[in-house]
Amino acid sequence: MTTIEFEAVPAVEARPRTPGLVVMKFGGTSVGDTEKLKRVAARLVAAHDDGAKVVAVLSAMGKTTDELIRLAHEVSSNPHPREYDMLVSTGERISNALCAMAIHDLGHEAVSFTGSQAGIVTDDSHTKAKIVEVRAQRIHGALDENRIVLVAGFQGVSTATQDVTTLGRGGSDTTAVALAAALGADACEIFTDVAGVFTADPRIVPGALKLNSVTYEEMLEMSASGAKVMALRSIEVARSYGVKLRVRSTFVDGEGTWIGEEDDVVLEKAIISGVTHDTSEAKVTIVGVPDRPGIAAKVFRELAGAAVNIDMIVQNVSQDGAATISFTLPKTDVPIAEPILDRLREELGANRVEHDPDVAKISLIGAGMKSHPGVAADMFDALAEAGINIEIISTSSIRVSCVIRASQVERAVEVVHARFQSFAEERVNG
Ligand code: ADP
Ligand code: ASP
Ligand code: MG
């Protein structure tokens, strides 16, 4: 009755609704120590006392996941993916179990589940698994017994291998949204350490403005280009299933930011929604590849075959008929790509392959770009005035991205945000 197939994407209307059910997700900083965990417990109890059926998704405490990943790399240069998932999924078990204990001490019934126990079924691609189904019977059973349910975020189980999988960094957001969709929740609230989604990372641009609302389309572009406040995959799931989200602070009361369809979120004048940055990618350049049909297809097919995510690509033809192909990829995929590229260099007779980890990407996002020519030129202008060189450019209909030197990224975000400050103010203040 409560099984939703995520690959099939059924009509949103067909989703079984559970009136009064809220999914509340708390990120790592929000559960950073036991005092904070107790505060989250009290908040869940208060929502339950108000009559809600409460499903909470907690991240691992503070920097636990970073620490576990560090340990993995201390014992292995290339940690075995299955064992990596066994290890890093434990952080969320700790925080959710502790919170359930704290709820018991407040005189309420609670139960914590691993992703597997909660029925989060994924494919078998370890370290970046996708949720394919939610088998929510056990959660419904616990809710029917009037318990507060806690689900360990960021993890699931592959039915093909019966092994624990993880969903990629920031994956607790995806757990929360998938549960909200599968359970037909009234609301999905993402509690974090900032007051909502801002026009730039507020840690880099203190004058960044909090957006009242943002469309799925804009948030997808913002997440894809580095705004880590919401994991990309969580927004894809939210859009597919029409899950309206609210991002808000754990520590300060406020409206937060609504994420939804354009019709649902009252859109302010939407030329610009934000400036994002990403330092998680590296640049690879293949120098001196023969300039003939089929070469790019071969390079990128082989990399795709190894599940390497390619982002921006640029190809230049030099005078002697040989081409240079540059592209960006996640730094974490470099160890997978390296041996493939070495082999391709020999097969294609290319001169050499260069790896450059010191790059960053800065992006400007806004639905209004479609109808406002000149936005890209203004962005390039702002970078040029600050003496920042652009190495690769890519665009979508609502985004312009530039690869620059990593050492210049904070300055780049500041100057581009400053250039568009008046648009941001117009959007937020009307
Ligand atoms: P959590 O642990 O709650 O999941 P994250 O660290 O994943 O929190 O995401 C919140 C952080 O995202 C903020 O502390 C902020 O520095 C960063 N961030 C980057 N870009 C943005 C943005 N445009 N709006 C808000 N926060 C942003
Ligand atoms: N703990 C995981 C991470 O740090 C998942 C999450 O917090 O969303 O990436
Ligand atoms: Mg996060």
mmCIF file of N, CA, C and O and ligand atoms in Angstrom, residues 25 170 173 228, ligand 3:
data_model
loop_
_atom_site.group_PDB
_atom_site.id
_atom_site.type_symbol
_atom_site.label_atom_id
_atom_site.label_comp_id
_atom_site.label_asym_id
_atom_site.label_seq_id
_atom_site.Cartn_x
_atom_site.Cartn_y
_atom_site.Cartn_z
ATOM 1 N N LYS A 25 13.935 17.436 8.831
ATOM 2 C CA LYS A 25 15.324 16.996 8.656
ATOM 3 C C LYS A 25 16.272 17.965 9.347
ATOM 4 O O LYS A 25 16.147 19.185 9.196
ATOM 5 N N GLY A 170 25.777 15.038 1.677
ATOM 6 C CA GLY A 170 24.547 15.822 1.765
ATOM 7 C C GLY A 170 23.290 14.988 1.555
ATOM 8 O O GLY A 170 22.176 15.513 1.464
ATOM 9 N N ASP A 173 19.384 15.082 2.945
ATOM 10 C CA ASP A 173 18.317 15.885 2.321
ATOM 11 C C ASP A 173 17.460 14.984 1.430
ATOM 12 O O ASP A 173 16.224 15.087 1.410
ATOM 13 N N LYS A 228 25.656 24.229 -1.404
ATOM 14 C CA LYS A 228 25.469 22.929 -0.756
ATOM 15 C C LYS A 228 24.339 22.937 0.283
ATOM 16 O O LYS A 228 24.096 21.927 0.936
HETATM 17 MG MG MG B 3 23.605 19.361 3.958
#
